[in-house]
Coordinates of C-alpha atoms and ligand atoms in Angstrom, one line a residue:
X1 CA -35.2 2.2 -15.2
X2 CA -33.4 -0.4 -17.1
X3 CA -32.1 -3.7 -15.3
X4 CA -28.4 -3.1 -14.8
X5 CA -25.8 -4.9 -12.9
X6 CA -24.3 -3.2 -9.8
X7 CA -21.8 -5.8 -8.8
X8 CA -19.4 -8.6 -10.1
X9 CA -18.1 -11.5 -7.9
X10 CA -16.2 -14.3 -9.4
X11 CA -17.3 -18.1 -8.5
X12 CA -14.6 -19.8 -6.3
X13 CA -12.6 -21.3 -9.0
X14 CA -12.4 -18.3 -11.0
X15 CA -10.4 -17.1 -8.3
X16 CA -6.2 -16.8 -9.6
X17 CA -4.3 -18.9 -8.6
X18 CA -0.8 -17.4 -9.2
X19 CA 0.0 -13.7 -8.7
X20 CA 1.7 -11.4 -11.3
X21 CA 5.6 -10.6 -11.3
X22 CA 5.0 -7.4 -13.7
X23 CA 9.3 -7.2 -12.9
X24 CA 9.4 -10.0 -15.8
X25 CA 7.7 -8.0 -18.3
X26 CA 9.4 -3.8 -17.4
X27 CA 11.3 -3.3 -20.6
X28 CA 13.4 -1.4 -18.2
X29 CA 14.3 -3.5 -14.8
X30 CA 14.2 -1.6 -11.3
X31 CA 17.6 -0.8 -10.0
X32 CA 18.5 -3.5 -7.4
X33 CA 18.7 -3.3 -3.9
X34 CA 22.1 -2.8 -2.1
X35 CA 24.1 -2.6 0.7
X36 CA 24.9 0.8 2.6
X37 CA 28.0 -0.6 3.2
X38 CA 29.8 -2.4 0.1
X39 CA 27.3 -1.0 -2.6
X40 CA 26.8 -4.4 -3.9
X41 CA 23.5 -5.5 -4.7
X42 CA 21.4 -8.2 -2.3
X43 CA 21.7 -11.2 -2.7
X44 CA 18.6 -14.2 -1.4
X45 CA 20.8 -14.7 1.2
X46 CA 21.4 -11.3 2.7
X47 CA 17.4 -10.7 2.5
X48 CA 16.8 -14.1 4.4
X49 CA 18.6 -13.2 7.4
X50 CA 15.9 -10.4 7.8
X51 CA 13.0 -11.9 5.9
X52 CA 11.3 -15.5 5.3
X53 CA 13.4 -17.1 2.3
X54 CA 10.3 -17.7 0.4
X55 CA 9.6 -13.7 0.2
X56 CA 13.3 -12.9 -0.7
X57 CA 13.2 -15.1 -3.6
X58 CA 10.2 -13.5 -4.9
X59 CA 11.5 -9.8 -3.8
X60 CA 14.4 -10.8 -6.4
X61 CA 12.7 -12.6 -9.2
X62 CA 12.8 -10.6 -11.9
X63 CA 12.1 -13.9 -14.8
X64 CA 9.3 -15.4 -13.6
X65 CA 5.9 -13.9 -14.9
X66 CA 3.5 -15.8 -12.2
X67 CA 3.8 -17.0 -9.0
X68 CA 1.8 -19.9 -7.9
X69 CA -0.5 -18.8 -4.7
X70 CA 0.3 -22.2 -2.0
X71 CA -2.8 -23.5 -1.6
X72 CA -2.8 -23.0 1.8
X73 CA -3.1 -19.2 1.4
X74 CA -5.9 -19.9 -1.1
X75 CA -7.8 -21.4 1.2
X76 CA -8.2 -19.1 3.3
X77 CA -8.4 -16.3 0.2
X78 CA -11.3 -18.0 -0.3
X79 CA -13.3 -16.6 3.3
X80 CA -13.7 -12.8 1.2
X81 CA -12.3 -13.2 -2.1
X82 CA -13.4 -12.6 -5.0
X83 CA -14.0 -8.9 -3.6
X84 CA -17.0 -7.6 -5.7
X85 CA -16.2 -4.8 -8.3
X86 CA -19.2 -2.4 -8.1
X87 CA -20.4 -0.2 -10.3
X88 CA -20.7 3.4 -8.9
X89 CA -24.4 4.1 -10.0
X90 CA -25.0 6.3 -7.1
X91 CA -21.9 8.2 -7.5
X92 CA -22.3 8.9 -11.2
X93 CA -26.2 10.6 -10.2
X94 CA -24.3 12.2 -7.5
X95 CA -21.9 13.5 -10.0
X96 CA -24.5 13.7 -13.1
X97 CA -21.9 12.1 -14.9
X98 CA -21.6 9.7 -18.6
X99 CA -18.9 8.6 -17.2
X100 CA -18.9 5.3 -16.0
X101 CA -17.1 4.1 -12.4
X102 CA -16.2 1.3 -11.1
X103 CA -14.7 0.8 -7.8
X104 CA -12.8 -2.9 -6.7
X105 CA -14.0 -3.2 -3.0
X106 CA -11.4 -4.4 -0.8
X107 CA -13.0 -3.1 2.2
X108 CA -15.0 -6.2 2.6
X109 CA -11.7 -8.4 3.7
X110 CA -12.5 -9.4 7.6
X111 CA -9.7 -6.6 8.7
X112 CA -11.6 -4.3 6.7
X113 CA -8.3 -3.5 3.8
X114 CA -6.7 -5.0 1.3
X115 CA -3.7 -5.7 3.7
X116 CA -5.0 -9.1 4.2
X117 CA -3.7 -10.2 0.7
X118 CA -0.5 -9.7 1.7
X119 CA -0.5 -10.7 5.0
X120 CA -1.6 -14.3 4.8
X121 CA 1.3 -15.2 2.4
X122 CA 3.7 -13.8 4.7
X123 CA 2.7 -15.4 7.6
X124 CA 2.2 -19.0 5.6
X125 CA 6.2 -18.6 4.7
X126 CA 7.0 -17.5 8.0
X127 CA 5.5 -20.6 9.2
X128 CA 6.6 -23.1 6.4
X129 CA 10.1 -22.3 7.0
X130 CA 9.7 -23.1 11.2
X131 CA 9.8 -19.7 12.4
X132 CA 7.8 -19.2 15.4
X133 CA 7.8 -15.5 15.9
X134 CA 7.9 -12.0 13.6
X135 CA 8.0 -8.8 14.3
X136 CA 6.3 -5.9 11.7
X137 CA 5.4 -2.0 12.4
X138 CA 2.3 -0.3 11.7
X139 CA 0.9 3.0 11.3
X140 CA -2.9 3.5 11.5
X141 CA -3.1 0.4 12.7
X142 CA -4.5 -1.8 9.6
X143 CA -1.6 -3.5 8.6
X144 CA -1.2 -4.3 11.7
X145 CA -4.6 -5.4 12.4
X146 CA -3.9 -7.8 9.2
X147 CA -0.9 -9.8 10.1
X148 CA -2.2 -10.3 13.7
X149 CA -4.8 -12.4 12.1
X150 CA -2.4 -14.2 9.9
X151 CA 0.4 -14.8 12.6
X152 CA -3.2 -16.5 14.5
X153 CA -4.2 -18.3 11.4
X154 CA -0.7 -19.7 11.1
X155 CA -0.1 -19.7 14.9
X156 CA 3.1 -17.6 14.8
X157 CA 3.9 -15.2 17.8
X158 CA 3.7 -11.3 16.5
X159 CA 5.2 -8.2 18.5
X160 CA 4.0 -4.7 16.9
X161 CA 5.5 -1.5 16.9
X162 CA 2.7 1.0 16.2
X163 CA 3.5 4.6 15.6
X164 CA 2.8 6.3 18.9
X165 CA 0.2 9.1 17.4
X166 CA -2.0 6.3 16.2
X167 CA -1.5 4.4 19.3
X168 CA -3.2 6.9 21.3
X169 CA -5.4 8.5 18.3
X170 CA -6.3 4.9 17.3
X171 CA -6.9 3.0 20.2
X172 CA -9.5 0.8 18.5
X173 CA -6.7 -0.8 16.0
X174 CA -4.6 -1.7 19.0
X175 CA -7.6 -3.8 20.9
X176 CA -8.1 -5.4 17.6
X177 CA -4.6 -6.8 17.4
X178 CA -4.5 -7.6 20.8
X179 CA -8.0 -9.5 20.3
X180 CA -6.2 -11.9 17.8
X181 CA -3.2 -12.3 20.0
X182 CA -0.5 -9.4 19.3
X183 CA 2.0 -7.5 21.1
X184 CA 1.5 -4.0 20.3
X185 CA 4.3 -1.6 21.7
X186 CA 4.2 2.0 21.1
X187 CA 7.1 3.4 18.8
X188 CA 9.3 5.0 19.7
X189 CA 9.5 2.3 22.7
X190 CA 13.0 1.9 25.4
X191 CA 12.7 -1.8 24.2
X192 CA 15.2 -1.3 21.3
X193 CA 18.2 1.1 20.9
X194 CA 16.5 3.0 18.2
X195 CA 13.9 3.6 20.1
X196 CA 16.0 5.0 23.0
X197 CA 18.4 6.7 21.0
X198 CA 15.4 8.8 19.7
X199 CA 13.5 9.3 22.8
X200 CA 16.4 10.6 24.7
X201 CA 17.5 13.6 21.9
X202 CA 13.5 14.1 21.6
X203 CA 11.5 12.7 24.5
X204 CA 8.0 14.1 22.9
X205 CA 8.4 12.3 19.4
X206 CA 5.3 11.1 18.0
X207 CA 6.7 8.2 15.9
X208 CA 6.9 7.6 12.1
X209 CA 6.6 4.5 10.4
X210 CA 10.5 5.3 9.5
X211 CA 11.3 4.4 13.3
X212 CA 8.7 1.8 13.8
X213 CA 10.3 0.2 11.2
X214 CA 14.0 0.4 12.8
X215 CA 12.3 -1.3 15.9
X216 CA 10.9 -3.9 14.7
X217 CA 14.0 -5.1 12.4
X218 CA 16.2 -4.5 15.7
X219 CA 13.8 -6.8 17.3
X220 CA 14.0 -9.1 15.1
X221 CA 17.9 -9.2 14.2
X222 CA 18.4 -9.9 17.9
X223 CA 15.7 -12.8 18.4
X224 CA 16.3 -16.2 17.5
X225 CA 13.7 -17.6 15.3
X226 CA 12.1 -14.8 14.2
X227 CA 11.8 -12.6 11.2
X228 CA 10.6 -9.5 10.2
X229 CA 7.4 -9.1 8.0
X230 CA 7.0 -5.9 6.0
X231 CA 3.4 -4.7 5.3
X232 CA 3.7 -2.3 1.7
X233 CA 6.9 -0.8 -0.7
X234 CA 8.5 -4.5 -1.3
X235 CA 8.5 -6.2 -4.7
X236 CA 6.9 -9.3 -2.7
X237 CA 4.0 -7.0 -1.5
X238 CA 3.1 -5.7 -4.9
X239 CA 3.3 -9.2 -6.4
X240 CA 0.3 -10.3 -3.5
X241 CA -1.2 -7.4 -4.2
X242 CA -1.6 -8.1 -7.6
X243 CA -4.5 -10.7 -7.0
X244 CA -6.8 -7.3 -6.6
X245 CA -6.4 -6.6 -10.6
X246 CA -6.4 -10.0 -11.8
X247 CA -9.7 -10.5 -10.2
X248 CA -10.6 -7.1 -11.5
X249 CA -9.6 -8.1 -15.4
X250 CA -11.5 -11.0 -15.2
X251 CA -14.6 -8.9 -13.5
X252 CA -14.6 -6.1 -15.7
X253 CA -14.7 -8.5 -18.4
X254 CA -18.2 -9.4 -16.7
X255 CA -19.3 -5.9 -16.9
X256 CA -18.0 -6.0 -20.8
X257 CA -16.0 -3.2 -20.3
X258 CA -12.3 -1.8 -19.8
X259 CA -10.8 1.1 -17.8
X260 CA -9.3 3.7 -19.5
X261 CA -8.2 4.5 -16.2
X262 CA -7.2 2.9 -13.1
X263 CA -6.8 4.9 -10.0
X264 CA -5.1 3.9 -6.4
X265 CA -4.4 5.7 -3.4
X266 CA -0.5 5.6 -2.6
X267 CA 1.4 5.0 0.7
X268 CA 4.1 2.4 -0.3
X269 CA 2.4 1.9 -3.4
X270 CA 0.9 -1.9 -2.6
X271 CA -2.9 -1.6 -3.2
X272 CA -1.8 1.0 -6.4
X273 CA 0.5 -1.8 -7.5
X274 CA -2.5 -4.5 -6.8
X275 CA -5.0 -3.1 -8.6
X276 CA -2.8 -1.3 -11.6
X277 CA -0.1 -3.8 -13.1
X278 CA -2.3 -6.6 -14.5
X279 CA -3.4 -3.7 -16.6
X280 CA -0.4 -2.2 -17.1
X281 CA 0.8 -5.5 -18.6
X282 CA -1.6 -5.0 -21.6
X283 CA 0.4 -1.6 -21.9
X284 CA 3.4 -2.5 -21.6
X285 CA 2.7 -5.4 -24.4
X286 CA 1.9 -2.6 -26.6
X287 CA -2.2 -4.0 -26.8
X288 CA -4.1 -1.1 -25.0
X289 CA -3.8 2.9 -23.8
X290 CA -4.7 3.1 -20.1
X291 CA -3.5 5.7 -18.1
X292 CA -2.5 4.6 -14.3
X293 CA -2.5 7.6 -11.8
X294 CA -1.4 6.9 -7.9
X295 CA -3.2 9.3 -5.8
X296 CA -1.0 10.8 -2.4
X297 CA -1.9 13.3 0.1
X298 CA -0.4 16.7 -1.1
X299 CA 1.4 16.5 2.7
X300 CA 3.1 13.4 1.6
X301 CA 4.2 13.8 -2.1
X302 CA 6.9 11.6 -3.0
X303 CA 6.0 11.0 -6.1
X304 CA 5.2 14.5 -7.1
X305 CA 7.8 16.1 -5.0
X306 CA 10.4 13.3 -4.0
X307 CA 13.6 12.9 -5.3
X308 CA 14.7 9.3 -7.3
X309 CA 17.9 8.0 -5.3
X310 CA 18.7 5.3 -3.4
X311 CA 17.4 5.6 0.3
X312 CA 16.7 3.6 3.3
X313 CA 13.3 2.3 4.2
X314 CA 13.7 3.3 7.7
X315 CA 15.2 6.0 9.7
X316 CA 17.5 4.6 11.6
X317 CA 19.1 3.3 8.5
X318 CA 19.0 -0.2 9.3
X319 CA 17.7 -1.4 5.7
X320 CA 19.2 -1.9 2.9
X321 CA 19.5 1.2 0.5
X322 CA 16.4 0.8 -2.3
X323 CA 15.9 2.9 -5.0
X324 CA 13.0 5.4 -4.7
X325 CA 11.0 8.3 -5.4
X326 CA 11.9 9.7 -1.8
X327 CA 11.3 12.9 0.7
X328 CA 14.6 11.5 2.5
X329 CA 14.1 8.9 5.7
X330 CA 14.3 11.4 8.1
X331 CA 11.2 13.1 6.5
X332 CA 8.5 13.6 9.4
X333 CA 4.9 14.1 7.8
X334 CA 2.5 16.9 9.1
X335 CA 0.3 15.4 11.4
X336 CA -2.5 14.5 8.9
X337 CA -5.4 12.2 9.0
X338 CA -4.6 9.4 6.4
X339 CA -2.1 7.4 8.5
X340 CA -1.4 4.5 5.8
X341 CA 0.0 7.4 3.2
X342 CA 2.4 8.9 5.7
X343 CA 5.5 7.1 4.5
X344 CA 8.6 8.7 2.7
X345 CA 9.2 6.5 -0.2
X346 CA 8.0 4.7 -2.9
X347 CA 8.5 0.8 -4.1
X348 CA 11.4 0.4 -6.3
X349 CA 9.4 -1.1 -9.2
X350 CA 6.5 1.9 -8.8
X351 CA 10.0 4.0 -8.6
X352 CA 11.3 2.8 -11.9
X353 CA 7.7 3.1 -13.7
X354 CA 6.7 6.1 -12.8
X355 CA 10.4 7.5 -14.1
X356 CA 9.6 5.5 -17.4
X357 CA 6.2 6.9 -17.7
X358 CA 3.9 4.5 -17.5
X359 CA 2.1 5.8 -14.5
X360 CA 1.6 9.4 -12.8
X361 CA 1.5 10.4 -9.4
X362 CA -0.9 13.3 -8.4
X363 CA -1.3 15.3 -5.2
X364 CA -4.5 15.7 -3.3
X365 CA -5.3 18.1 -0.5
X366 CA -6.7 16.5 2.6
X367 CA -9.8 18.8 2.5
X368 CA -10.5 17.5 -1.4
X369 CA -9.8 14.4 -0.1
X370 CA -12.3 14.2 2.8
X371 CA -14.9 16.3 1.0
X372 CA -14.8 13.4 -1.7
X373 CA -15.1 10.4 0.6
X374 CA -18.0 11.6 2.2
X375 CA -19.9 12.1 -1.0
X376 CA -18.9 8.5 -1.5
X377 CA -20.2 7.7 1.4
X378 CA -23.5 9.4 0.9
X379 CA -24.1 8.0 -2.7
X380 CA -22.8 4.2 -2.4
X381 CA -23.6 4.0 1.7
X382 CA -19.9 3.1 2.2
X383 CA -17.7 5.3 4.5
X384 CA -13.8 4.7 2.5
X385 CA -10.9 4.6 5.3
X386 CA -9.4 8.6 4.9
X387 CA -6.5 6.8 2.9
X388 CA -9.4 5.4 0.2
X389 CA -10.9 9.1 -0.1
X390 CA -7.8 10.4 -2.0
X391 CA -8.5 8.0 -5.0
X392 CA -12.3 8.3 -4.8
X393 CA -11.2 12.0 -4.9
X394 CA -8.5 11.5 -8.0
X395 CA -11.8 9.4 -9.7
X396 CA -13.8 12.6 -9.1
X397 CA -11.5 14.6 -10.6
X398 CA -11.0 12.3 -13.8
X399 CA -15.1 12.7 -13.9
X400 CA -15.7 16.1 -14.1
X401 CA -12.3 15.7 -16.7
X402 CA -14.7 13.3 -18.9
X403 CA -18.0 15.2 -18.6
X404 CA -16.1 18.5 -19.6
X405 CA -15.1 16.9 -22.9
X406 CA -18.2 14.9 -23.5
X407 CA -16.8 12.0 -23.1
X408 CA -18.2 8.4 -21.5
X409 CA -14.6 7.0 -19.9
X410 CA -14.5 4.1 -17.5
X411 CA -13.4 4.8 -14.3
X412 CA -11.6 2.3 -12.2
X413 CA -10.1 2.6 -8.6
X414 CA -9.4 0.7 -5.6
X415 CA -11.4 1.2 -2.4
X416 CA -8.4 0.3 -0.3
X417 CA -10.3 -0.1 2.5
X418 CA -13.2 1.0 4.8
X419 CA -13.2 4.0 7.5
X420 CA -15.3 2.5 10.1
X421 CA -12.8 2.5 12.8
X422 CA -11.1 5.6 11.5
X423 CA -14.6 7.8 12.5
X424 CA -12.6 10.2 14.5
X425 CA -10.8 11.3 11.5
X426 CA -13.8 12.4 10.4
X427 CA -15.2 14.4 13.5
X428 CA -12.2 16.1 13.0
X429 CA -13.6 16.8 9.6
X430 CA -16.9 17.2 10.3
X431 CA -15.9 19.4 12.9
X432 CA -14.1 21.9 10.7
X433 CA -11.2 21.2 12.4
X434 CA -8.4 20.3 9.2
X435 CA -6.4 22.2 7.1
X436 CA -4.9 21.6 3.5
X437 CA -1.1 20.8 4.5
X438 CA 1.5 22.1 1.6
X439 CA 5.0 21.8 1.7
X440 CA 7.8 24.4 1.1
X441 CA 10.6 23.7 -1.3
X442 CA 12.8 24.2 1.8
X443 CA 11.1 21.4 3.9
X444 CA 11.6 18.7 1.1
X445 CA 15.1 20.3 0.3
X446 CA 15.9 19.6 4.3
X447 CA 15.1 16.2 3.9
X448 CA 16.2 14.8 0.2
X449 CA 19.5 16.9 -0.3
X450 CA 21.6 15.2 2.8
X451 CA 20.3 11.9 0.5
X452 CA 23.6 10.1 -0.4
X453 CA 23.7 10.9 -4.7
X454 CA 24.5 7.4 -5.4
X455 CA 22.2 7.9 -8.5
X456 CA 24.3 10.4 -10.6
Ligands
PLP1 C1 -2.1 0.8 4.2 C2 -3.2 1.3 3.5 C3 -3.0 2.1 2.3 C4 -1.6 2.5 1.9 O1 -0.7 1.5 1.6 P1 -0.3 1.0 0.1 O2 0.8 0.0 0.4 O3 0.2 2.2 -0.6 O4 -1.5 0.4 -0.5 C5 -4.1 2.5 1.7 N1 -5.3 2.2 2.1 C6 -5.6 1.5 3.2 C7 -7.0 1.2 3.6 C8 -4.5 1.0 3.9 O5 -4.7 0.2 5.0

């Protein structure tokens, strides 16, 4: 056998030091955010009152191409970063495959995702700018999990509103966040008027991120001192995110190779966003030909499925109107098993280029899905959280693509993050017990056509 590589890891000060604004380069800027009121876009100043001022400059900044990481944030970057990229030898036997694959492992962040990247930031601002608490939501549980070490690491006070399905099917994420200090409240709770107002019409309601959202931002409108974090869909999100494919670009450069596709599972769109636009800037530059492709659960297709128009980011309606590839806020997803994809829309910038074409979006069926993450598992002894499996299954599928045609392509996708504390998901799999989830035209037409048609 010939001496090969598996993995890439970058020495410490190889590590970026400013994140990419790919809003700088679109030949086509995203649509801005507005007011449900007035219509007018947002201004710095309307996002502050909600968010640190730090992330609403960089949710607007649409000039500058990088943005310096504060040192502080680096610093403690440096505890799992660079995350190795890994070449997929035991997947390509499994698959008898010429293709090659690569897989950026962000898994290996002390959370176990690559909500970390994100988190730390927003907590640093948070903290720079003398607030002393902030609220967020969660769904599964990871995002969560994240900020509640960064509100410790920066010693801010954090209240979460977790979905209630995942508070009781999850129960291991909630001790987590209450082992680094959190308040976790199940959503919908009595503690806000959103909360309430659902519970009374529908006293059984499971929760959505949609109303976990509304909870938290109520929260944090009506607390002194505190603002609201946001864990995935924001501009500012992406632009952390984008650390992932910088350190990838440099890494793949180690291998002496380059994708000709990158692959990302999608929820809001920030580990897509993180591991695709650094690449996508070499497209949009005119330089190289990769194709991007942001893998969703066929229960969840908003980018397939969804209509663009301005919507809200929660249910309630308390956010500012962005504009998405939506399913509609009040969109409830089937009770399926890859709780970081449940969400109705998509980021405005992923929004904008997936309308111009630089990227697709493709549907995966949560048996596909599952069936792929477990041959993961088997070939590279890593168990992918259920939301990972549908981009290991997307990279499985652009495979078998490359070995019907002969061809050798390299294979790149994000490995969001790992399933070890999502292992009932997978007795339910094991046990036989999920089914494939599609949705009728008349479910999404429920949903999108009350939408607002602000976009003509
Ligand atoms: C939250 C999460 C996702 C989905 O969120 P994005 O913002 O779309 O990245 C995917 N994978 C894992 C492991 C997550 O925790």
């Amino acid at each position: 056998m010939k001496d090969t590589q598996k993995k890439f890891i970058l020495p410490e000060n190889e590590i970026p030091t400013a994140w990419y604004n790919i809003v700088a380069d679109m030949p086509t800027k995203p649509l801005p955010m507005i007011n449900p009121k007035t219509h007018e876009p947002l201004t710095v100043e309307d996002m502050s009152t909600l968010f640190s001022r730090e992330a609403s400059r960089q949710e607007l900044n649409t000039t500058d191409r990088y943005i310096p990481i504060p040192d502080a944030v680096r610093e403690l970057y440096k505890s799992y970063r660079s995350t190795p990229l890994v070449r997929a030898y035991g997947l390509e036997k499994a698959l008898g495959t010429t293709a090659h694959i690569y897989f950026k492992n962000e898994s290996v962040s002390p959370i176990g995702s690559h909500k970390l990247n994100s988190a730390l930031p927003q907590a640093y601002y948070c903290k720079e700018e003398g607030v002393t608490n902030i609220t967020t939501e969660t769904g599964a549980g990871q995002w969560g999990a994240a900020l509640s070490y960064a509100a410790r690491a920066f010693g801010l006070e954090l209240a979460v509103y977790m979905v209630k399905i995942s508070y009781e099917q999850k129960p291991y994420r909630r001790s987590i966040m209450q082992t680094f200090g959190a308040q976790v409240i199940a959503s919908p709770s009595m503690s806000t008027r959103a909360g309430k107002d659902i519970l009374t019409v529908n006293p059984n309601y499971q929760g959505s991120l949609g109303t976990a959202i509304s909870e938290a931002v109520e929260l944090a409108m009506q607390t002194p001192n505190c603002k609201y974090v946001l864990g995935s869909v924001l501009n500012h999100v992406s632009l952390h995110q984008t650390i992932i494919g910088l350190e990838a670009e440099k890494q793949m450069a180690m291998a002496g190779e380059y994708p000709d596709v990158v692959i990302g599972c999608f929820g809001g769109g920030s580990n897509f966003s993180g591991i695709s636009f650094p690449f996508m800037r070499h497209v949009i530059s005119g330089e190289k030909k990769t194709r991007f492709i942001a893998a969703e659960p066929t229960s969840c297709p908003k980018l397939t499925r969804g209509v663009f128009q301005y919507d809200y980011g929660d249910e309630a309606g308390y956010t500012p109107m962005m504009p998405m590839f939506t399913l509609g806020h009040n969109f409830s997803p089937a009770n399926i098993h890859a709780g970081g994809l449940r969400y109705h829309g998509a980021g405005t910038i992923v929004s904008q280029l997936l309308k111009d074409g630089y990227m697709e979006g493709e549907d995966i069926p949560q048996l596909e899905s599952f069936a792929a993450g477990r041959l993961f598992a088997q070939a590279e002894g890593i168990i992918p959280a259920p939301e990972s499996c549908h981009a290991i299954a997307s990279a499985i599928r652009r495979v078998k693509e490359a070995t019907e045609a002969g061809r050798e392509d390299v294979i790149l996708f994000c490995l969001s993050g790992h399933g070890l504390i999502d292992m009932a998901s997978y007795d339910q799999y094991l046990a036989g017990n999920l089914v494939n989830y599609e949705l009728s035209e008349e479910e999404i037409k429920k949903t999108t056509d009350s939408l607002e048609k602000i976009i003509k």
